mmCIF file with all atom_site columns, C-alpha atoms in Angstrom:
data_model
loop_
_atom_site.group_PDB
_atom_site.id
_atom_site.type_symbol
_atom_site.label_atom_id
_atom_site.label_alt_id
_atom_site.label_comp_id
_atom_site.label_asym_id
_atom_site.label_entity_id
_atom_site.label_seq_id
_atom_site.pdbx_PDB_ins_code
_atom_site.Cartn_x
_atom_site.Cartn_y
_atom_site.Cartn_z
_atom_site.occupancy
_atom_site.B_iso_or_equiv
_atom_site.pdbx_formal_charge
_atom_site.auth_seq_id
_atom_site.auth_comp_id
_atom_site.auth_asym_id
_atom_site.auth_atom_id
_atom_site.pdbx_PDB_model_num
ATOM 1   C CA . UNK A 1 1   ? 116.047 98.958  78.836  1.00 79.00 ? 937  UNK A CA 1
ATOM 2   C CA . UNK A 1 2   ? 116.499 102.226 80.773  1.00 86.00 ? 938  UNK A CA 1
ATOM 3   C CA . UNK A 1 3   ? 119.607 104.226 81.444  1.00 91.00 ? 939  UNK A CA 1
ATOM 4   C CA . UNK A 1 4   ? 121.276 107.047 82.777  1.00 94.00 ? 940  UNK A CA 1
ATOM 5   C CA . UNK A 1 5   ? 124.463 109.128 81.810  1.00 95.00 ? 941  UNK A CA 1
ATOM 6   C CA . UNK A 1 6   ? 126.020 111.536 84.264  1.00 96.00 ? 942  UNK A CA 1
ATOM 7   C CA . UNK A 1 7   ? 128.998 112.904 81.600  1.00 95.00 ? 943  UNK A CA 1
ATOM 8   C CA . UNK A 1 8   ? 131.086 114.383 84.480  1.00 95.00 ? 944  UNK A CA 1
ATOM 9   C CA . UNK A 1 9   ? 132.760 112.180 86.926  1.00 94.00 ? 945  UNK A CA 1
ATOM 10  C CA . UNK A 1 10  ? 134.098 115.210 88.444  1.00 96.00 ? 946  UNK A CA 1
ATOM 11  C CA . UNK A 1 11  ? 133.086 118.835 88.826  1.00 97.00 ? 947  UNK A CA 1
ATOM 12  C CA . UNK A 1 12  ? 134.871 121.475 90.233  1.00 98.00 ? 948  UNK A CA 1
ATOM 13  C CA . UNK A 1 13  ? 133.333 124.920 91.280  1.00 97.00 ? 949  UNK A CA 1
ATOM 14  C CA . UNK A 1 14  ? 133.768 127.982 92.991  1.00 98.00 ? 950  UNK A CA 1
ATOM 15  C CA . UNK A 1 15  ? 131.950 129.024 96.724  1.00 98.00 ? 951  UNK A CA 1
ATOM 16  C CA . UNK A 1 16  ? 129.417 131.255 95.317  1.00 97.00 ? 952  UNK A CA 1
ATOM 17  C CA . UNK A 1 17  ? 129.288 130.296 91.946  1.00 98.00 ? 953  UNK A CA 1
ATOM 18  C CA . UNK A 1 18  ? 126.404 128.607 90.083  1.00 98.00 ? 954  UNK A CA 1
ATOM 19  C CA . UNK A 1 19  ? 126.423 125.077 89.851  1.00 97.00 ? 955  UNK A CA 1
ATOM 20  C CA . UNK A 1 20  ? 125.316 122.216 87.307  1.00 98.00 ? 956  UNK A CA 1
ATOM 21  C CA . UNK A 1 21  ? 125.388 118.506 87.465  1.00 98.00 ? 957  UNK A CA 1
ATOM 22  C CA . UNK A 1 22  ? 124.413 116.752 84.220  1.00 98.00 ? 958  UNK A CA 1
ATOM 23  C CA . UNK A 1 23  ? 122.405 114.095 83.527  1.00 98.00 ? 959  UNK A CA 1
ATOM 24  C CA . UNK A 1 24  ? 121.083 112.437 80.399  1.00 97.00 ? 960  UNK A CA 1
ATOM 25  C CA . UNK A 1 25  ? 118.377 109.313 80.679  1.00 96.00 ? 961  UNK A CA 1
ATOM 26  C CA . UNK A 1 26  ? 116.989 106.753 78.518  1.00 93.00 ? 962  UNK A CA 1
ATOM 27  C CA . UNK A 1 27  ? 113.517 105.244 79.573  1.00 89.00 ? 963  UNK A CA 1
ATOM 28  C CA . UNK A 1 28  ? 110.742 103.671 78.149  1.00 85.00 ? 964  UNK A CA 1
ATOM 29  C CA . UNK A 1 29  ? 107.289 105.789 78.616  1.00 85.00 ? 965  UNK A CA 1
ATOM 30  C CA . UNK A 1 30  ? 107.384 108.741 81.008  1.00 87.00 ? 966  UNK A CA 1
ATOM 31  C CA . UNK A 1 31  ? 110.249 108.966 83.248  1.00 91.00 ? 967  UNK A CA 1
ATOM 32  C CA . UNK A 1 32  ? 110.699 109.084 86.957  1.00 92.00 ? 968  UNK A CA 1
ATOM 33  C CA . UNK A 1 33  ? 113.556 110.828 87.682  1.00 95.00 ? 969  UNK A CA 1
ATOM 34  C CA . UNK A 1 34  ? 115.448 111.676 90.523  1.00 95.00 ? 970  UNK A CA 1
ATOM 35  C CA . UNK A 1 35  ? 118.628 112.983 92.185  1.00 97.00 ? 971  UNK A CA 1
ATOM 36  C CA . UNK A 1 36  ? 120.532 111.777 95.598  1.00 95.00 ? 972  UNK A CA 1
ATOM 37  C CA . UNK A 1 37  ? 123.533 113.050 97.342  1.00 95.00 ? 973  UNK A CA 1
ATOM 38  C CA . UNK A 1 38  ? 125.895 110.965 99.401  1.00 93.00 ? 974  UNK A CA 1
ATOM 39  C CA . UNK A 1 39  ? 128.030 111.962 101.763 1.00 91.00 ? 975  UNK A CA 1
ATOM 40  C CA . UNK A 1 40  ? 131.218 110.219 102.864 1.00 85.00 ? 976  UNK A CA 1
ATOM 41  C CA . UNK A 1 41  ? 130.369 106.417 104.400 1.00 80.00 ? 977  UNK A CA 1
ATOM 42  C CA . UNK A 1 42  ? 127.125 107.460 104.045 1.00 84.00 ? 978  UNK A CA 1
ATOM 43  C CA . UNK A 1 43  ? 123.742 105.972 102.616 1.00 86.00 ? 979  UNK A CA 1
ATOM 44  C CA . UNK A 1 44  ? 121.766 108.118 99.657  1.00 90.00 ? 980  UNK A CA 1
ATOM 45  C CA . UNK A 1 45  ? 119.860 111.264 100.704 1.00 92.00 ? 981  UNK A CA 1
ATOM 46  C CA . UNK A 1 46  ? 116.974 111.984 98.653  1.00 92.00 ? 982  UNK A CA 1
ATOM 47  C CA . UNK A 1 47  ? 117.031 115.480 96.777  1.00 95.00 ? 983  UNK A CA 1
ATOM 48  C CA . UNK A 1 48  ? 114.431 116.303 94.517  1.00 95.00 ? 984  UNK A CA 1
ATOM 49  C CA . UNK A 1 49  ? 112.080 114.223 91.646  1.00 94.00 ? 985  UNK A CA 1
ATOM 50  C CA . UNK A 1 50  ? 109.948 114.865 88.565  1.00 94.00 ? 986  UNK A CA 1
ATOM 51  C CA . UNK A 1 51  ? 107.306 112.838 88.399  1.00 90.00 ? 987  UNK A CA 1
ATOM 52  C CA . UNK A 1 52  ? 104.943 115.210 86.561  1.00 88.00 ? 988  UNK A CA 1
ATOM 53  C CA . UNK A 1 53  ? 103.958 118.642 86.036  1.00 89.00 ? 989  UNK A CA 1
ATOM 54  C CA . UNK A 1 54  ? 106.135 122.006 86.355  1.00 92.00 ? 990  UNK A CA 1
ATOM 55  C CA . UNK A 1 55  ? 109.520 121.227 84.303  1.00 94.00 ? 991  UNK A CA 1
ATOM 56  C CA . UNK A 1 56  ? 111.575 122.893 87.022  1.00 96.00 ? 992  UNK A CA 1
ATOM 57  C CA . UNK A 1 57  ? 111.672 121.381 90.080  1.00 96.00 ? 993  UNK A CA 1
ATOM 58  C CA . UNK A 1 58  ? 112.640 122.430 93.352  1.00 96.00 ? 994  UNK A CA 1
ATOM 59  C CA . UNK A 1 59  ? 114.154 120.418 96.182  1.00 94.00 ? 995  UNK A CA 1
ATOM 60  C CA . UNK A 1 60  ? 116.400 120.270 99.719  1.00 91.00 ? 996  UNK A CA 1
ATOM 61  C CA . UNK A 1 61  ? 119.261 122.382 100.252 1.00 93.00 ? 997  UNK A CA 1
ATOM 62  C CA . UNK A 1 62  ? 118.501 124.976 97.555  1.00 96.00 ? 998  UNK A CA 1
ATOM 63  C CA . UNK A 1 63  ? 118.882 122.667 94.620  1.00 97.00 ? 999  UNK A CA 1
ATOM 64  C CA . UNK A 1 64  ? 116.612 122.388 91.279  1.00 97.00 ? 1000 UNK A CA 1
ATOM 65  C CA . UNK A 1 65  ? 116.899 120.421 88.312  1.00 98.00 ? 1001 UNK A CA 1
ATOM 66  C CA . UNK A 1 66  ? 114.900 120.802 84.691  1.00 96.00 ? 1002 UNK A CA 1
ATOM 67  C CA . UNK A 1 67  ? 113.038 118.353 83.317  1.00 96.00 ? 1003 UNK A CA 1
ATOM 68  C CA . UNK A 1 68  ? 114.059 118.891 79.085  1.00 96.00 ? 1004 UNK A CA 1
ATOM 69  C CA . UNK A 1 69  ? 111.891 116.076 77.346  1.00 94.00 ? 1005 UNK A CA 1
ATOM 70  C CA . UNK A 1 70  ? 113.365 116.801 74.103  1.00 95.00 ? 1006 UNK A CA 1
ATOM 71  C CA . UNK A 1 71  ? 117.092 116.390 75.006  1.00 96.00 ? 1007 UNK A CA 1
ATOM 72  C CA . UNK A 1 72  ? 116.048 113.539 77.605  1.00 96.00 ? 1008 UNK A CA 1
ATOM 73  C CA . UNK A 1 73  ? 118.027 115.425 80.462  1.00 97.00 ? 1009 UNK A CA 1
ATOM 74  C CA . UNK A 1 74  ? 117.324 116.357 84.091  1.00 98.00 ? 1010 UNK A CA 1
ATOM 75  C CA . UNK A 1 75  ? 120.421 118.751 85.003  1.00 98.00 ? 1011 UNK A CA 1
ATOM 76  C CA . UNK A 1 76  ? 121.608 119.439 88.740  1.00 98.00 ? 1012 UNK A CA 1
ATOM 77  C CA . UNK A 1 77  ? 121.639 123.163 89.972  1.00 98.00 ? 1013 UNK A CA 1
ATOM 78  C CA . UNK A 1 78  ? 121.869 125.339 92.463  1.00 98.00 ? 1014 UNK A CA 1
ATOM 79  C CA . UNK A 1 79  ? 122.554 129.081 92.175  1.00 97.00 ? 1015 UNK A CA 1
ATOM 80  C CA . UNK A 1 80  ? 125.366 129.855 94.591  1.00 97.00 ? 1016 UNK A CA 1
ATOM 81  C CA . UNK A 1 81  ? 127.433 126.596 96.201  1.00 97.00 ? 1017 UNK A CA 1
ATOM 82  C CA . UNK A 1 82  ? 128.653 126.000 99.238  1.00 97.00 ? 1018 UNK A CA 1
ATOM 83  C CA . UNK A 1 83  ? 131.617 124.094 100.247 1.00 96.00 ? 1019 UNK A CA 1
ATOM 84  C CA . UNK A 1 84  ? 129.108 121.654 101.909 1.00 95.00 ? 1020 UNK A CA 1
ATOM 85  C CA . UNK A 1 85  ? 127.690 120.930 98.788  1.00 96.00 ? 1021 UNK A CA 1
ATOM 86  C CA . UNK A 1 86  ? 130.851 119.413 98.380  1.00 96.00 ? 1022 UNK A CA 1
ATOM 87  C CA . UNK A 1 87  ? 129.873 114.984 97.712  1.00 96.00 ? 1023 UNK A CA 1
ATOM 88  C CA . UNK A 1 88  ? 128.866 112.554 95.362  1.00 95.00 ? 1024 UNK A CA 1
ATOM 89  C CA . UNK A 1 89  ? 125.482 113.569 93.260  1.00 97.00 ? 1025 UNK A CA 1
ATOM 90  C CA . UNK A 1 90  ? 123.570 110.707 91.922  1.00 95.00 ? 1026 UNK A CA 1
ATOM 91  C CA . UNK A 1 91  ? 120.878 110.505 88.776  1.00 96.00 ? 1027 UNK A CA 1
ATOM 92  C CA . UNK A 1 92  ? 118.487 107.708 88.802  1.00 94.00 ? 1028 UNK A CA 1
ATOM 93  C CA . UNK A 1 93  ? 115.322 106.979 85.965  1.00 92.00 ? 1029 UNK A CA 1
ATOM 94  C CA . UNK A 1 94  ? 112.662 104.721 86.558  1.00 87.00 ? 1030 UNK A CA 1
ATOM 95  C CA . UNK A 1 95  ? 109.586 104.117 84.164  1.00 77.00 ? 1031 UNK A CA 1
ATOM 96  C CA . UNK A 1 96  ? 106.106 105.040 84.711  1.00 71.00 ? 1032 UNK A CA 1
ATOM 97  C CA . UNK A 1 97  ? 104.732 101.547 83.814  1.00 67.00 ? 1033 UNK A CA 1
ATOM 98  C CA . UNK A 1 98  ? 105.398 99.834  86.645  1.00 62.00 ? 1034 UNK A CA 1
ATOM 99  C CA . UNK A 1 99  ? 109.481 98.687  86.827  1.00 63.00 ? 1035 UNK A CA 1
ATOM 100 C CA . UNK A 1 100 ? 110.001 100.182 90.404  1.00 72.00 ? 1036 UNK A CA 1
ATOM 101 C CA . UNK A 1 101 ? 113.479 99.324  89.951  1.00 82.00 ? 1037 UNK A CA 1
ATOM 102 C CA . UNK A 1 102 ? 116.062 102.571 90.020  1.00 87.00 ? 1038 UNK A CA 1
ATOM 103 C CA . UNK A 1 103 ? 118.659 102.727 87.365  1.00 89.00 ? 1039 UNK A CA 1
ATOM 104 C CA . UNK A 1 104 ? 121.723 104.782 88.805  1.00 91.00 ? 1040 UNK A CA 1
ATOM 105 C CA . UNK A 1 105 ? 123.899 107.079 86.463  1.00 92.00 ? 1041 UNK A CA 1
ATOM 106 C CA . UNK A 1 106 ? 127.977 106.328 87.719  1.00 91.00 ? 1042 UNK A CA 1
ATOM 107 C CA . UNK A 1 107 ? 127.437 109.704 89.919  1.00 94.00 ? 1043 UNK A CA 1
ATOM 108 C CA . UNK A 1 108 ? 129.717 113.015 89.976  1.00 96.00 ? 1044 UNK A CA 1
ATOM 109 C CA . UNK A 1 109 ? 131.627 114.065 92.334  1.00 96.00 ? 1045 UNK A CA 1
ATOM 110 C CA . UNK A 1 110 ? 131.477 117.881 93.477  1.00 97.00 ? 1046 UNK A CA 1
ATOM 111 C CA . UNK A 1 111 ? 133.980 119.884 94.750  1.00 97.00 ? 1047 UNK A CA 1
ATOM 112 C CA . UNK A 1 112 ? 132.972 123.288 95.902  1.00 97.00 ? 1048 UNK A CA 1
ATOM 113 C CA . UNK A 1 113 ? 136.377 125.305 96.266  1.00 97.00 ? 1049 UNK A CA 1
ATOM 114 C CA . UNK A 1 114 ? 136.069 127.980 99.004  1.00 95.00 ? 1050 UNK A CA 1
ATOM 115 C CA . UNK B 2 1   ? 111.106 113.296 105.721 1.00 63.00 ? 684  UNK B CA 1
ATOM 116 C CA . UNK B 2 2   ? 110.680 109.152 105.338 1.00 74.00 ? 685  UNK B CA 1
ATOM 117 C CA . UNK B 2 3   ? 113.492 107.236 107.435 1.00 89.00 ? 686  UNK B CA 1
ATOM 118 C CA . UNK B 2 4   ? 114.729 104.028 106.236 1.00 93.00 ? 687  UNK B CA 1
ATOM 119 C CA . UNK B 2 5   ? 117.259 102.894 109.369 1.00 93.00 ? 688  UNK B CA 1
ATOM 120 C CA . UNK B 2 6   ? 119.976 99.812  108.489 1.00 95.00 ? 689  UNK B CA 1
ATOM 121 C CA . UNK B 2 7   ? 121.651 98.008  111.267 1.00 95.00 ? 690  UNK B CA 1
ATOM 122 C CA . UNK B 2 8   ? 124.240 97.396  112.181 1.00 95.00 ? 691  UNK B CA 1
ATOM 123 C CA . UNK B 2 9   ? 126.505 100.455 110.410 1.00 93.00 ? 692  UNK B CA 1
ATOM 124 C CA . UNK B 2 10  ? 129.594 98.597  110.733 1.00 94.00 ? 693  UNK B CA 1
ATOM 125 C CA . UNK B 2 11  ? 130.177 94.656  111.037 1.00 96.00 ? 694  UNK B CA 1
ATOM 126 C CA . UNK B 2 12  ? 132.765 92.871  110.986 1.00 96.00 ? 695  UNK B CA 1
ATOM 127 C CA . UNK B 2 13  ? 132.770 88.802  110.632 1.00 95.00 ? 696  UNK B CA 1
ATOM 128 C CA . UNK B 2 14  ? 135.157 86.029  110.363 1.00 96.00 ? 697  UNK B CA 1
ATOM 129 C CA . UNK B 2 15  ? 135.585 84.211  106.936 1.00 97.00 ? 698  UNK B CA 1
ATOM 130 C CA . UNK B 2 16  ? 133.094 81.382  106.476 1.00 96.00 ? 699  UNK B CA 1
ATOM 131 C CA . UNK B 2 17  ? 130.258 82.589  109.228 1.00 97.00 ? 700  UNK B CA 1
ATOM 132 C CA . UNK B 2 18  ? 126.964 84.238  108.241 1.00 97.00 ? 701  UNK B CA 1
ATOM 133 C CA . UNK B 2 19  ? 125.853 87.872  108.922 1.00 97.00 ? 702  UNK B CA 1
ATOM 134 C CA . UNK B 2 20  ? 122.608 89.614  109.059 1.00 97.00 ? 703  UNK B CA 1
ATOM 135 C CA . UNK B 2 21  ? 121.671 93.201  107.621 1.00 97.00 ? 704  UNK B CA 1
ATOM 136 C CA . UNK B 2 22  ? 118.588 94.599  108.613 1.00 96.00 ? 705  UNK B CA 1
ATOM 137 C CA . UNK B 2 23  ? 116.623 97.178  106.801 1.00 96.00 ? 706  UNK B CA 1
ATOM 138 C CA . UNK B 2 24  ? 113.268 99.163  108.597 1.00 95.00 ? 707  UNK B CA 1
ATOM 139 C CA . UNK B 2 25  ? 110.963 101.697 107.112 1.00 93.00 ? 708  UNK B CA 1
ATOM 140 C CA . UNK B 2 26  ? 110.556 103.646 110.493 1.00 92.00 ? 709  UNK B CA 1
ATOM 141 C CA . UNK B 2 27  ? 107.371 106.142 109.540 1.00 89.00 ? 710  UNK B CA 1
ATOM 142 C CA . UNK B 2 28  ? 106.205 104.484 106.441 1.00 90.00 ? 711  UNK B CA 1
ATOM 143 C CA . UNK B 2 29  ? 105.173 100.750 105.021 1.00 90.00 ? 712  UNK B CA 1
ATOM 144 C CA . UNK B 2 30  ? 107.061 100.030 102.386 1.00 89.00 ? 713  UNK B CA 1
ATOM 145 C CA . UNK B 2 31  ? 105.531 97.231  99.758  1.00 85.00 ? 714  UNK B CA 1
ATOM 146 C CA . UNK B 2 32  ? 108.933 96.743  98.228  1.00 91.00 ? 715  UNK B CA 1
ATOM 147 C CA . UNK B 2 33  ? 112.279 97.103  99.417  1.00 93.00 ? 716  UNK B CA 1
ATOM 148 C CA . UNK B 2 34  ? 115.937 96.830  97.796  1.00 94.00 ? 717  UNK B CA 1
ATOM 149 C CA . UNK B 2 35  ? 119.265 95.840  98.248  1.00 96.00 ? 718  UNK B CA 1
ATOM 150 C CA . UNK B 2 36  ? 122.705 97.421  96.633  1.00 94.00 ? 719  UNK B CA 1
ATOM 151 C CA . UNK B 2 37  ? 125.789 97.398  96.621  1.00 95.00 ? 720  UNK B CA 1
ATOM 152 C CA . UNK B 2 38  ? 128.737 99.960  96.503  1.00 91.00 ? 721  UNK B CA 1
ATOM 153 C CA . UNK B 2 39  ? 132.056 99.498  95.836  1.00 84.00 ? 722  UNK B CA 1
ATOM 154 C CA . UNK B 2 40  ? 134.483 102.137 96.582  1.00 79.00 ? 723  UNK B CA 1
ATOM 155 C CA . UNK B 2 41  ? 134.374 105.353 93.774  1.00 76.00 ? 724  UNK B CA 1
ATOM 156 C CA . UNK B 2 42  ? 131.351 102.990 92.050  1.00 80.00 ? 725  UNK B CA 1
ATOM 157 C CA . UNK B 2 43  ? 127.628 103.451 91.523  1.00 84.00 ? 726  UNK B CA 1
ATOM 158 C CA . UNK B 2 44  ? 124.878 101.510 92.933  1.00 88.00 ? 727  UNK B CA 1
ATOM 159 C CA . UNK B 2 45  ? 124.451 97.772  91.764  1.00 90.00 ? 728  UNK B CA 1
ATOM 160 C CA . UNK B 2 46  ? 121.298 96.915  92.626  1.00 92.00 ? 729  UNK B CA 1
ATOM 161 C CA . UNK B 2 47  ? 121.261 93.017  94.420  1.00 95.00 ? 730  UNK B CA 1
ATOM 162 C CA . UNK B 2 48  ? 117.586 92.291  94.511  1.00 94.00 ? 731  UNK B CA 1
ATOM 163 C CA . UNK B 2 49  ? 113.917 93.309  95.075  1.00 93.00 ? 732  UNK B CA 1
ATOM 164 C CA . UNK B 2 50  ? 111.951 92.286  97.644  1.00 91.00 ? 733  UNK B CA 1
ATOM 165 C CA . UNK B 2 51  ? 108.439 92.777  97.812  1.00 87.00 ? 734  UNK B CA 1
ATOM 166 C CA . UNK B 2 52  ? 106.416 91.930  101.090 1.00 83.00 ? 735  UNK B CA 1
ATOM 167 C CA . UNK B 2 53  ? 105.623 88.289  101.811 1.00 81.00 ? 736  UNK B CA 1
ATOM 168 C CA . UNK B 2 54  ? 106.843 87.098  98.342  1.00 83.00 ? 737  UNK B CA 1
ATOM 169 C CA . UNK B 2 55  ? 110.533 85.830  97.463  1.00 87.00 ? 738  UNK B CA 1
ATOM 170 C CA . UNK B 2 56  ? 112.814 87.964  96.187  1.00 91.00 ? 739  UNK B CA 1
ATOM 171 C CA . UNK B 2 57  ? 113.719 88.895  93.236  1.00 92.00 ? 740  UNK B CA 1
ATOM 172 C CA . UNK B 2 58  ? 117.678 88.683  92.073  1.00 95.00 ? 741  UNK B CA 1
ATOM 173 C CA . UNK B 2 59  ? 119.387 90.511  89.695  1.00 93.00 ? 742  UNK B CA 1
ATOM 174 C CA . UNK B 2 60  ? 121.414 88.367  86.965  1.00 92.00 ? 743  UNK B CA 1
ATOM 175 C CA . UNK B 2 61  ? 125.136 87.039  88.449  1.00 93.00 ? 744  UNK B CA 1
ATOM 176 C CA . UNK B 2 62  ? 123.716 87.701  92.177  1.00 95.00 ? 745  UNK B CA 1
ATOM 177 C CA . UNK B 2 63  ? 123.841 84.399  93.990  1.00 94.00 ? 746  UNK B CA 1
ATOM 178 C CA . UNK B 2 64  ? 120.389 84.147  95.582  1.00 92.00 ? 747  UNK B CA 1
ATOM 179 C CA . UNK B 2 65  ? 121.969 81.014  98.367  1.00 94.00 ? 748  UNK B CA 1
ATOM 180 C CA . UNK B 2 66  ? 124.741 83.269  99.255  1.00 96.00 ? 749  UNK B CA 1
ATOM 181 C CA . UNK B 2 67  ? 122.718 86.528  100.084 1.00 97.00 ? 750  UNK B CA 1
ATOM 182 C CA . UNK B 2 68  ? 119.537 85.684  101.398 1.00 95.00 ? 751  UNK B CA 1
ATOM 183 C CA . UNK B 2 69  ? 116.670 88.029  101.263 1.00 94.00 ? 752  UNK B CA 1
ATOM 184 C CA . UNK B 2 70  ? 113.639 88.192  103.607 1.00 91.00 ? 753  UNK B CA 1
ATOM 185 C CA . UNK B 2 71  ? 111.201 90.460  103.859 1.00 88.00 ? 754  UNK B CA 1
ATOM 186 C CA . UNK B 2 72  ? 108.979 89.595  106.204 1.00 83.00 ? 755  UNK B CA 1
ATOM 187 C CA . UNK B 2 73  ? 107.017 92.626  106.947 1.00 89.00 ? 756  UNK B CA 1
ATOM 188 C CA . UNK B 2 74  ? 106.124 96.219  105.537 1.00 90.00 ? 757  UNK B CA 1
ATOM 189 C CA . UNK B 2 75  ? 108.569 97.727  107.456 1.00 92.00 ? 758  UNK B CA 1
ATOM 190 C CA . UNK B 2 76  ? 111.435 95.231  107.667 1.00 93.00 ? 759  UNK B CA 1
ATOM 191 C CA . UNK B 2 77  ? 113.889 92.934  105.592 1.00 94.00 ? 760  UNK B CA 1
ATOM 192 C CA . UNK B 2 78  ? 117.006 91.392  106.126 1.00 95.00 ? 761  UNK B CA 1
ATOM 193 C CA . UNK B 2 79  ? 119.688 90.831  104.013 1.00 97.00 ? 762  UNK B CA 1
ATOM 194 C CA . UNK B 2 80  ? 122.041 87.559  105.684 1.00 97.00 ? 763  UNK B CA 1
ATOM 195 C CA . UNK B 2 81  ? 125.468 87.017  103.677 1.00 97.00 ? 764  UNK B CA 1
ATOM 196 C CA . UNK B 2 82  ? 125.679 83.405  104.145 1.00 96.00 ? 765  UNK B CA 1
ATOM 197 C CA . UNK B 2 83  ? 129.705 81.852  104.334 1.00 96.00 ? 766  UNK B CA 1
ATOM 198 C CA . UNK B 2 84  ? 131.271 85.341  103.869 1.00 96.00 ? 767  UNK B CA 1
ATOM 199 C CA . UNK B 2 85  ? 134.559 85.515  102.317 1.00 96.00 ? 768  UNK B CA 1
ATOM 200 C CA . UNK B 2 86  ? 136.949 88.540  102.015 1.00 95.00 ? 769  UNK B CA 1
ATOM 201 C CA . UNK B 2 87  ? 135.175 89.414  98.574  1.00 94.00 ? 770  UNK B CA 1
ATOM 202 C CA . UNK B 2 88  ? 131.844 90.468  100.030 1.00 95.00 ? 771  UNK B CA 1
ATOM 203 C CA . UNK B 2 89  ? 133.211 93.070  101.849 1.00 95.00 ? 772  UNK B CA 1
ATOM 204 C CA . UNK B 2 90  ? 131.315 96.140  100.857 1.00 94.00 ? 773  UNK B CA 1
ATOM 205 C CA . UNK B 2 91  ? 129.249 98.636  101.598 1.00 94.00 ? 774  UNK B CA 1
ATOM 206 C CA . UNK B 2 92  ? 125.155 97.346  101.242 1.00 96.00 ? 775  UNK B CA 1
ATOM 207 C CA . UNK B 2 93  ? 122.828 99.776  100.909 1.00 95.00 ? 776  UNK B CA 1
ATOM 208 C CA . UNK B 2 94  ? 118.882 99.235  101.381 1.00 95.00 ? 777  UNK B CA 1
ATOM 209 C CA . UNK B 2 95  ? 116.282 101.120 100.129 1.00 94.00 ? 778  UNK B CA 1
ATOM 210 C CA . UNK B 2 96  ? 112.491 101.424 100.565 1.00 93.00 ? 779  UNK B CA 1
ATOM 211 C CA . UNK B 2 97  ? 109.580 102.249 98.215  1.00 89.00 ? 780  UNK B CA 1
ATOM 212 C CA . UNK B 2 98  ? 106.827 103.669 99.893  1.00 85.00 ? 781  UNK B CA 1
ATOM 213 C CA . UNK B 2 99  ? 103.613 102.232 99.656  1.00 80.00 ? 782  UNK B CA 1
ATOM 214 C CA . UNK B 2 100 ? 101.178 104.340 97.687  1.00 81.00 ? 783  UNK B CA 1
ATOM 215 C CA . UNK B 2 101 ? 103.938 106.679 96.663  1.00 79.00 ? 784  UNK B CA 1
ATOM 216 C CA . UNK B 2 102 ? 107.025 107.027 93.939  1.00 79.00 ? 785  UNK B CA 1
ATOM 217 C CA . UNK B 2 103 ? 109.737 108.242 95.936  1.00 84.00 ? 786  UNK B CA 1
ATOM 218 C CA . UNK B 2 104 ? 112.495 105.466 97.127  1.00 88.00 ? 787  UNK B CA 1
ATOM 219 C CA . UNK B 2 105 ? 114.420 106.234 100.810 1.00 91.00 ? 788  UNK B CA 1
ATOM 220 C CA . UNK B 2 106 ? 117.423 104.753 101.303 1.00 92.00 ? 789  UNK B CA 1
ATOM 221 C CA . UNK B 2 107 ? 119.328 103.945 104.536 1.00 93.00 ? 790  UNK B CA 1
ATOM 222 C CA . UNK B 2 108 ? 122.570 105.012 105.502 1.00 92.00 ? 791  UNK B CA 1
ATOM 223 C CA . UNK B 2 109 ? 124.477 101.711 104.597 1.00 93.00 ? 792  UNK B CA 1
ATOM 224 C CA . UNK B 2 110 ? 125.889 99.077  106.191 1.00 95.00 ? 793  UNK B CA 1
ATOM 225 C CA . UNK B 2 111 ? 129.657 98.593  105.932 1.00 94.00 ? 794  UNK B CA 1
ATOM 226 C CA . UNK B 2 112 ? 130.825 94.589  105.745 1.00 96.00 ? 795  UNK B CA 1
ATOM 227 C CA . UNK B 2 113 ? 134.291 93.616  106.223 1.00 95.00 ? 796  UNK B CA 1
ATOM 228 C CA . UNK B 2 114 ? 135.275 89.572  106.100 1.00 96.00 ? 797  UNK B CA 1
ATOM 229 C CA . UNK B 2 115 ? 138.777 89.032  107.233 1.00 96.00 ? 798  UNK B CA 1
#
């Protein structure tokens, strides 16, 4: 069975500082990894994905994530946080073997402090 | 980018009635659509997976007779909550897998309140 762990329920970062939201995964075969962001009372917005290729993936709004196969991690990063980045972030995984279902982590609430 | 539209965004219904939520992929064909339920401050719980033209596959513990899912075309799936009860009140989110793609896009969600 596939699973995702987001070890931090809450992350607080000062505006302008770099931010990291952690994610580790478990899946059979090669992983397809995703990050989504959710603003209050809204659906999920796609940020970025790793399917294959370069381990460093760049996405929307200046976010990037690094795929680390040996550590089974896919941490989300941004060099300089904005107050508008405050939201709920979900990491998700699906296997490449035909199972299309996404498995989500429990989410990390990111708060950027002005 | 790909757009998934959900309608209605908010709905209030009386206990015992049924309510339908639509999920449309506006600018792409979706062979597979997913329906999730999200409780406050919790992650998304997958309810069912629907493939165009076939019956939906429900996750364990989800009542298929209560949550009717129809995927009549490559751009439309519907979730009907039948005989709704207050405990069905929740945030329901659909998502769609682009045909020949590998990214799943989400709708804006629908708040259901059963009174």
